PDB file of N, CA and C in Angstrom:
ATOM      1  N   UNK A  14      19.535  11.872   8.065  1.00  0.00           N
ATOM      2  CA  UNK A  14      18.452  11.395   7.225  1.00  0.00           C
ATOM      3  C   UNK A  14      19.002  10.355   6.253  1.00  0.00           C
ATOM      4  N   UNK A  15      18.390   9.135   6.063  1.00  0.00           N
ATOM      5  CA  UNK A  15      18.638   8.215   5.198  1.00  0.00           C
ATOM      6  C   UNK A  15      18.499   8.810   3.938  1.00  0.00           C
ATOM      7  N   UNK A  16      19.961   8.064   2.874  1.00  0.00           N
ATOM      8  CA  UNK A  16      19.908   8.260   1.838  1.00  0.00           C
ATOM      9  C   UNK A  16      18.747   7.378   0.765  1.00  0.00           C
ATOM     10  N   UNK A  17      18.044   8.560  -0.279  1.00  0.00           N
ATOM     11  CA  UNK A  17      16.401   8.097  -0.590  1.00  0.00           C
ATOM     12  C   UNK A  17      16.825   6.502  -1.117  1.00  0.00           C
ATOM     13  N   UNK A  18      18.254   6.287  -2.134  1.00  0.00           N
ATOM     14  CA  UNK A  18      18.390   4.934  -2.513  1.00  0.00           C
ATOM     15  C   UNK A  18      18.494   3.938  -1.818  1.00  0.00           C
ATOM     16  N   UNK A  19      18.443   4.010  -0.365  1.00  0.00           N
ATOM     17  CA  UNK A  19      18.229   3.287   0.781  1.00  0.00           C
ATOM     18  C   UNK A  19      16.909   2.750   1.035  1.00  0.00           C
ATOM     19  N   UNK A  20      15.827   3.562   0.552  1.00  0.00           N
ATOM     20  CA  UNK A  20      14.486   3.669   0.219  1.00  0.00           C
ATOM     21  C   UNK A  20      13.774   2.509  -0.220  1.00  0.00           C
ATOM     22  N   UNK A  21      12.798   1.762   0.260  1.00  0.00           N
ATOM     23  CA  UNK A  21      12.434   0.948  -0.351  1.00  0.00           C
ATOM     24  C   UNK A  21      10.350   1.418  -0.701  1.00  0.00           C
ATOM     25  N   UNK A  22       9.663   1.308  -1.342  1.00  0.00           N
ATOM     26  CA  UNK A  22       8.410   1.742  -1.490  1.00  0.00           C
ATOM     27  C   UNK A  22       7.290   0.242  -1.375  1.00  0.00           C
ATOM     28  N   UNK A  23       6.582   0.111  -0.649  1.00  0.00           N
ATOM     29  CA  UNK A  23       5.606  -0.837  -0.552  1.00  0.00           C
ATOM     30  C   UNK A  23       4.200  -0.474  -0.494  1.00  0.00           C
ATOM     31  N   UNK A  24       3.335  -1.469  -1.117  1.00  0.00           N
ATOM     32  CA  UNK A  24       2.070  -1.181  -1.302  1.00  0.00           C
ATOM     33  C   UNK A  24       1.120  -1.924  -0.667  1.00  0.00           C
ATOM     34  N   UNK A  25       0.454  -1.354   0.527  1.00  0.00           N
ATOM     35  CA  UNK A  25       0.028  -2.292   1.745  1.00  0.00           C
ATOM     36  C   UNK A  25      -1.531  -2.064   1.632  1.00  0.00           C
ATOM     37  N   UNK A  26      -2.025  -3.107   1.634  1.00  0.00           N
ATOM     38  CA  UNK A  26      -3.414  -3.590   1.183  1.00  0.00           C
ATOM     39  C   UNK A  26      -4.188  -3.773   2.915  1.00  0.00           C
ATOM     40  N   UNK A  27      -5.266  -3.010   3.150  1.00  0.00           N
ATOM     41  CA  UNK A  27      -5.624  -3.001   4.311  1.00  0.00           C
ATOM     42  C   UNK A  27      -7.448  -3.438   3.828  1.00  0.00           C
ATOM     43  N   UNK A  28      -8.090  -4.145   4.850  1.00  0.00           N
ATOM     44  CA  UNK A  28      -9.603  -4.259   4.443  1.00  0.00           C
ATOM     45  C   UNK A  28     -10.402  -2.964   5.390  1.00  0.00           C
ATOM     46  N   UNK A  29     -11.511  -3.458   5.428  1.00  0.00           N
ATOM     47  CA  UNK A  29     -12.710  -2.395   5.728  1.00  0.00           C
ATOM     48  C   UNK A  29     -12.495  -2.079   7.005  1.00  0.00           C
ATOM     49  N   UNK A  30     -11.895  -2.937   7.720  1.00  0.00           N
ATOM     50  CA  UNK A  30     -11.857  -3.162   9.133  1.00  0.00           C
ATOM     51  C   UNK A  30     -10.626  -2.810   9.898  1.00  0.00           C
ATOM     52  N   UNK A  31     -10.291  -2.179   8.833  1.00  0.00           N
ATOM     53  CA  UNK A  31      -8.518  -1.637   9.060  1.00  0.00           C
ATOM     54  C   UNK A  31      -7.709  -2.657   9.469  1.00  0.00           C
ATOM     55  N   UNK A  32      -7.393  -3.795   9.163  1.00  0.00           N
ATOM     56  CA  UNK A  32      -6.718  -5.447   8.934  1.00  0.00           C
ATOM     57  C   UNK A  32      -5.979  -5.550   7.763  1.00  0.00           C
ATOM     58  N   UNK A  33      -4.243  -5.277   8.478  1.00  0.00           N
ATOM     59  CA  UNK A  33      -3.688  -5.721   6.799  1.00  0.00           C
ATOM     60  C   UNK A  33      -3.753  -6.670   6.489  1.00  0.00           C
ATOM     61  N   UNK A  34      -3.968  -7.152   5.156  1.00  0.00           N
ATOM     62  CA  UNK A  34      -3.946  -8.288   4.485  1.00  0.00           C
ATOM     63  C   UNK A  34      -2.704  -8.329   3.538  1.00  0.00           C
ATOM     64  N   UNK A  35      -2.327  -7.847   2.928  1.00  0.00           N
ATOM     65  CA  UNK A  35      -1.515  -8.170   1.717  1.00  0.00           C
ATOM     66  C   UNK A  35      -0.352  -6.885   1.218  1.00  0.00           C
ATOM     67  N   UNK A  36       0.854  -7.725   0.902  1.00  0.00           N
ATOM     68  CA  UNK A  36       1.336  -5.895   0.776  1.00  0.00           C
ATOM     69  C   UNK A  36       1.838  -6.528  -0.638  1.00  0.00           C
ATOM     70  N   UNK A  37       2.516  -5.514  -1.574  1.00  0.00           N
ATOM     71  CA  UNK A  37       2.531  -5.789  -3.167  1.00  0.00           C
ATOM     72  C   UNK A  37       4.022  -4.811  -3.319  1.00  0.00           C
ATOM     73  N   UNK A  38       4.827  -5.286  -4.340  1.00  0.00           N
ATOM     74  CA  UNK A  38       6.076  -4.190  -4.755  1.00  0.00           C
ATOM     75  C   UNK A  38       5.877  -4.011  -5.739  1.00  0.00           C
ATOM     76  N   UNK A  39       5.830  -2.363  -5.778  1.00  0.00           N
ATOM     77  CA  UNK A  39       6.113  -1.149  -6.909  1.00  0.00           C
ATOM     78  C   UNK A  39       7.072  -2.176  -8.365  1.00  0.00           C
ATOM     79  N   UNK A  40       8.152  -3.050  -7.849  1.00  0.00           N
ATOM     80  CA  UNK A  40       9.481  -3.576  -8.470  1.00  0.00           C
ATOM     81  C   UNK A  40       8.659  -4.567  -9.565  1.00  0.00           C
ATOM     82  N   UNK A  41       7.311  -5.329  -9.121  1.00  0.00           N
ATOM     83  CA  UNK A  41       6.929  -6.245  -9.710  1.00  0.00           C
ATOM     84  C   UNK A  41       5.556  -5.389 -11.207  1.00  0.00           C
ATOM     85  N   UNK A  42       5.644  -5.764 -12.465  1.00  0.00           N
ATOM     86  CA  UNK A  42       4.847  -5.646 -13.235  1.00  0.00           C
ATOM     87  C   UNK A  42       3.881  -5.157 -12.710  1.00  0.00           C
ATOM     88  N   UNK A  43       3.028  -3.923 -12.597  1.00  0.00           N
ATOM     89  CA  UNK A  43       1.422  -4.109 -12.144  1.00  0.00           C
ATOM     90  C   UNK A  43       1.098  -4.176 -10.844  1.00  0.00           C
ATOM     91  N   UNK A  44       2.295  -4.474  -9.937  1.00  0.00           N
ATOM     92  CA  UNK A  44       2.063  -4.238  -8.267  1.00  0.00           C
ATOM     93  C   UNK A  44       1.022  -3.551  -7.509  1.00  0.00           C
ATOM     94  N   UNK A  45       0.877  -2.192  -7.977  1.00  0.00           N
ATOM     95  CA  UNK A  45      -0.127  -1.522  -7.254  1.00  0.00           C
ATOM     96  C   UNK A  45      -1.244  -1.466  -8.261  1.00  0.00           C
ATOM     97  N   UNK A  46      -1.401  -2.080  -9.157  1.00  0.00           N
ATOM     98  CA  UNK A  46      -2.712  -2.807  -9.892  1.00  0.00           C
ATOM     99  C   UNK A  46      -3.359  -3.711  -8.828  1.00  0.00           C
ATOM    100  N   UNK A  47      -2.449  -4.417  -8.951  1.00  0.00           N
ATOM    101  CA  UNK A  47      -3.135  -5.555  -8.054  1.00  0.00           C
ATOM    102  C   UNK A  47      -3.487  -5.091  -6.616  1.00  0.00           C
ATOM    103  N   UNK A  48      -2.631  -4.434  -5.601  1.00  0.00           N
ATOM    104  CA  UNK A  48      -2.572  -3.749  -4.562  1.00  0.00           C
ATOM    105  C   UNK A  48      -4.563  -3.368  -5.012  1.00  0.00           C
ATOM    106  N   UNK A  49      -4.551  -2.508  -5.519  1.00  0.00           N
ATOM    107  CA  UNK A  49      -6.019  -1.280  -6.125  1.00  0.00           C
ATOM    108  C   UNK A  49      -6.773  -2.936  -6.439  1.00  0.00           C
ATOM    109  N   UNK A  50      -6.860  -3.972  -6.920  1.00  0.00           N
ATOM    110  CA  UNK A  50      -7.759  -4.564  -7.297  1.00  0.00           C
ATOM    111  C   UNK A  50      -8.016  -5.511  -6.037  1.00  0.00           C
ATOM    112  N   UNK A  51      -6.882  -5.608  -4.976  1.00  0.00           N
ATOM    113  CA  UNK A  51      -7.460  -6.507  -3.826  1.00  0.00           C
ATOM    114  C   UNK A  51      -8.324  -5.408  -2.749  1.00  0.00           C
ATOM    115  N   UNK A  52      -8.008  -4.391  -2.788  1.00  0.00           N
ATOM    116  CA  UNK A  52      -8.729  -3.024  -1.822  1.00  0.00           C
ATOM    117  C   UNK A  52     -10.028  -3.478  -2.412  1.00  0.00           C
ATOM    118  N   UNK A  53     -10.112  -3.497  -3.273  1.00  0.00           N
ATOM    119  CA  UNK A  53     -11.529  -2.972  -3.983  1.00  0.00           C
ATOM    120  C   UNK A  53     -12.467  -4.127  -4.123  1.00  0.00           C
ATOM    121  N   UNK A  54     -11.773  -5.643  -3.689  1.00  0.00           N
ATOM    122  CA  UNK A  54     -12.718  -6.694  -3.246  1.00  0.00           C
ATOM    123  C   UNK A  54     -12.706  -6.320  -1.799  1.00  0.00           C
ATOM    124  N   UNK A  55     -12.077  -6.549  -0.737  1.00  0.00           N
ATOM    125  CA  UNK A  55     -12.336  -6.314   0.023  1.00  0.00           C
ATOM    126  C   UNK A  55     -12.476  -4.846   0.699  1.00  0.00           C
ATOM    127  N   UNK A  56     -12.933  -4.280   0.138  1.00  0.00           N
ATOM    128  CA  UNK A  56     -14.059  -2.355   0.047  1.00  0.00           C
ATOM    129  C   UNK A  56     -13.090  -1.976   1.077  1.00  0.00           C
ATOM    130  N   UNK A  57     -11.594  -2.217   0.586  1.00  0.00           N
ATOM    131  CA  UNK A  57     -10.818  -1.230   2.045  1.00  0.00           C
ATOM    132  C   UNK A  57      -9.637  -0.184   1.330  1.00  0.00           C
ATOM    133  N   UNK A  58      -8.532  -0.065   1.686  1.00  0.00           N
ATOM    134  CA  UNK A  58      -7.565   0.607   0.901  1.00  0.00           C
ATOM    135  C   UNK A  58      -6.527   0.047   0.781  1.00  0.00           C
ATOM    136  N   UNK A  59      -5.588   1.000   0.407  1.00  0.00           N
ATOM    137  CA  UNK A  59      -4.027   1.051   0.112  1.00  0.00           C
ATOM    138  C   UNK A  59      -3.095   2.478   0.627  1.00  0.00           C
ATOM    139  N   UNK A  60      -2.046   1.495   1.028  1.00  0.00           N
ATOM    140  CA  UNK A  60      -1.018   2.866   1.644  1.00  0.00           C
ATOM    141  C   UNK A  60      -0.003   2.507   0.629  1.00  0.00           C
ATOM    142  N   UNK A  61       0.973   3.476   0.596  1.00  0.00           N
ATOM    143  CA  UNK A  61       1.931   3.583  -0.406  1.00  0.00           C
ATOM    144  C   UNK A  61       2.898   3.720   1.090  1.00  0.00           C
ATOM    145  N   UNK A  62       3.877   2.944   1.186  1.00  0.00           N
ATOM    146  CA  UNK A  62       4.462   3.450   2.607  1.00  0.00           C
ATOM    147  C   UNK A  62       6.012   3.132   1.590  1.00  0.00           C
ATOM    148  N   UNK A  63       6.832   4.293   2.715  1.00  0.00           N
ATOM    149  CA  UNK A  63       8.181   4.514   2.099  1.00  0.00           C
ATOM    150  C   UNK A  63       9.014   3.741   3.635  1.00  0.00           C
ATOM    151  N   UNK A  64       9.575   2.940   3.055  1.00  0.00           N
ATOM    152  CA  UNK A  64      10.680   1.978   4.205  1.00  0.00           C
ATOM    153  C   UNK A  64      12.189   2.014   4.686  1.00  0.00           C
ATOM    154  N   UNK A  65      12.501   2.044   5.593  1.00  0.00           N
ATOM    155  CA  UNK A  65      13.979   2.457   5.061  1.00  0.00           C
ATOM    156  C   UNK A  65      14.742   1.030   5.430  1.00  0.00           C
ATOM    157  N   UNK A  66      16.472   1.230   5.367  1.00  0.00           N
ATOM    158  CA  UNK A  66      17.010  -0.296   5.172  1.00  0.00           C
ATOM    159  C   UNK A  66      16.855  -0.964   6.172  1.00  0.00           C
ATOM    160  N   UNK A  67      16.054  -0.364   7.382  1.00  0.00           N
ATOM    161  CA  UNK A  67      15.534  -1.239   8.376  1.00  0.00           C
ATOM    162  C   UNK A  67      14.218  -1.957   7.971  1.00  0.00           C
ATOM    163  N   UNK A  68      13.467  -1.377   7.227  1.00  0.00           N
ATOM    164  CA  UNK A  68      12.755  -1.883   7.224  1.00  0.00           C
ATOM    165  C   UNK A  68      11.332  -0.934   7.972  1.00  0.00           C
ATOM    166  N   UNK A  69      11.577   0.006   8.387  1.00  0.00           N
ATOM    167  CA  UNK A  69      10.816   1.005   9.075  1.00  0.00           C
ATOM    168  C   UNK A  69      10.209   1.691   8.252  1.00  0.00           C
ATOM    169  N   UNK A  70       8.633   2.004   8.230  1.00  0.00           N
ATOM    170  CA  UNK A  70       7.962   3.070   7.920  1.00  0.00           C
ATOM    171  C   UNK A  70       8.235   4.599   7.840  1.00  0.00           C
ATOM    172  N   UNK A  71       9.227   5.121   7.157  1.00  0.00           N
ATOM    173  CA  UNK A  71       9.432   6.473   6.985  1.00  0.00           C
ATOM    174  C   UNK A  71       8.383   7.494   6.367  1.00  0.00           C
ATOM    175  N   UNK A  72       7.224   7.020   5.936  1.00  0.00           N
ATOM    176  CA  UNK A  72       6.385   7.879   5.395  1.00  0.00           C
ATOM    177  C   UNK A  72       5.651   6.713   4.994  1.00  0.00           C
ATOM    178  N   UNK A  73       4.470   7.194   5.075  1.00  0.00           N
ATOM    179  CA  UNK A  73       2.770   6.211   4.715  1.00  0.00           C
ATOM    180  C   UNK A  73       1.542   7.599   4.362  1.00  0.00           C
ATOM    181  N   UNK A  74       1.357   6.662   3.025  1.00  0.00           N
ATOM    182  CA  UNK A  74       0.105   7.538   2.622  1.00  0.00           C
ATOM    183  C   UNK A  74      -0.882   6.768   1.877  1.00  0.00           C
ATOM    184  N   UNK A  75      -2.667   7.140   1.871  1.00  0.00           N
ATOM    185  CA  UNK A  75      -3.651   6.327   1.489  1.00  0.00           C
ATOM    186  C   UNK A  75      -3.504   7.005   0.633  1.00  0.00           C
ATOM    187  N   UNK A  76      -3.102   5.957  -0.883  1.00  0.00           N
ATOM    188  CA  UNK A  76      -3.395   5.844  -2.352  1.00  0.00           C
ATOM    189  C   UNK A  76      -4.741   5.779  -2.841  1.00  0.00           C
ATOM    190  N   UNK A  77      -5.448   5.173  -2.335  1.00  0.00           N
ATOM    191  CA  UNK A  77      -6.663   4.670  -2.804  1.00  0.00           C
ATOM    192  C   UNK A  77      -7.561   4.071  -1.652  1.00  0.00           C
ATOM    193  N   UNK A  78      -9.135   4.657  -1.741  1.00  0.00           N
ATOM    194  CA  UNK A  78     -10.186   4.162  -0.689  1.00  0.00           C
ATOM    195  C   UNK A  78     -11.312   3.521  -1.495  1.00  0.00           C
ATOM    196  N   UNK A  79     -11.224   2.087  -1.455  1.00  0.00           N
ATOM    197  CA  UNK A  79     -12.848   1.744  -1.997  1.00  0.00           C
ATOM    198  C   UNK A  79     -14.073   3.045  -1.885  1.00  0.00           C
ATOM    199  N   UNK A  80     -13.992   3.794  -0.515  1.00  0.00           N
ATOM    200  CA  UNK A  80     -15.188   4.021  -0.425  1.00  0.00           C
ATOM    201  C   UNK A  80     -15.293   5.428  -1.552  1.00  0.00           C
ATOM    202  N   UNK A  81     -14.143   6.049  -2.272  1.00  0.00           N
ATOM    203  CA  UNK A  81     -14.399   6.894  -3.171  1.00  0.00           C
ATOM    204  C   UNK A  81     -14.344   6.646  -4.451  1.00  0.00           C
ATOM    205  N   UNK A  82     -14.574   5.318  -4.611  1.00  0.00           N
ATOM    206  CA  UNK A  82     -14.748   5.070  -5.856  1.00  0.00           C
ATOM    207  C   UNK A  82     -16.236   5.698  -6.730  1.00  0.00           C
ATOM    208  N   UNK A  83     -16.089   5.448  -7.462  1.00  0.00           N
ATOM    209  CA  UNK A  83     -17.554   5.624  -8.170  1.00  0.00           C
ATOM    210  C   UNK A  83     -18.262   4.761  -8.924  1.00  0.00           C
ATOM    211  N   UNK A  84     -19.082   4.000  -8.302  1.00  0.00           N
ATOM    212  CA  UNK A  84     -19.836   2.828  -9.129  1.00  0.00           C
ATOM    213  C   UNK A  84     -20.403   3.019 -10.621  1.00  0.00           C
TER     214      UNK A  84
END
């Protein structure tokens, strides 16, 4: 098993249509702000996916769904 500091965390912006569009880093100011504010124009979600030094998806999970928001 990869060591976790090997770990990288990304925030992948998907639309309604399940189409990624945009991914955002945890590393930058406000990352998954923005990640949560592009879902929510285009009414889709966000995965929080864990990467390893390949670059591989070791774990993916939906952070956030437009459709449970509450107007």
């Amino acid at each position: 098993m990869p060591i976790i500091s090997n770990m990288e965390t990304i925030y992948r912006v998907f639309d309604k249509k399940d189409k990624y569009q945009q991914s955002y880093s945890p590393k930058l100011k406000g990352g998954k702000d923005w990640a949560v504010d592009c879902a929510t124009i285009l009414k889709g979600y966000v995965k929080e996916d864990i990467l390893d030094e390949n670059g591989v998806t070791q774990k993916s999970e939906v952070i956030f769904k437009f459709e449970n928001v509450q107007a």
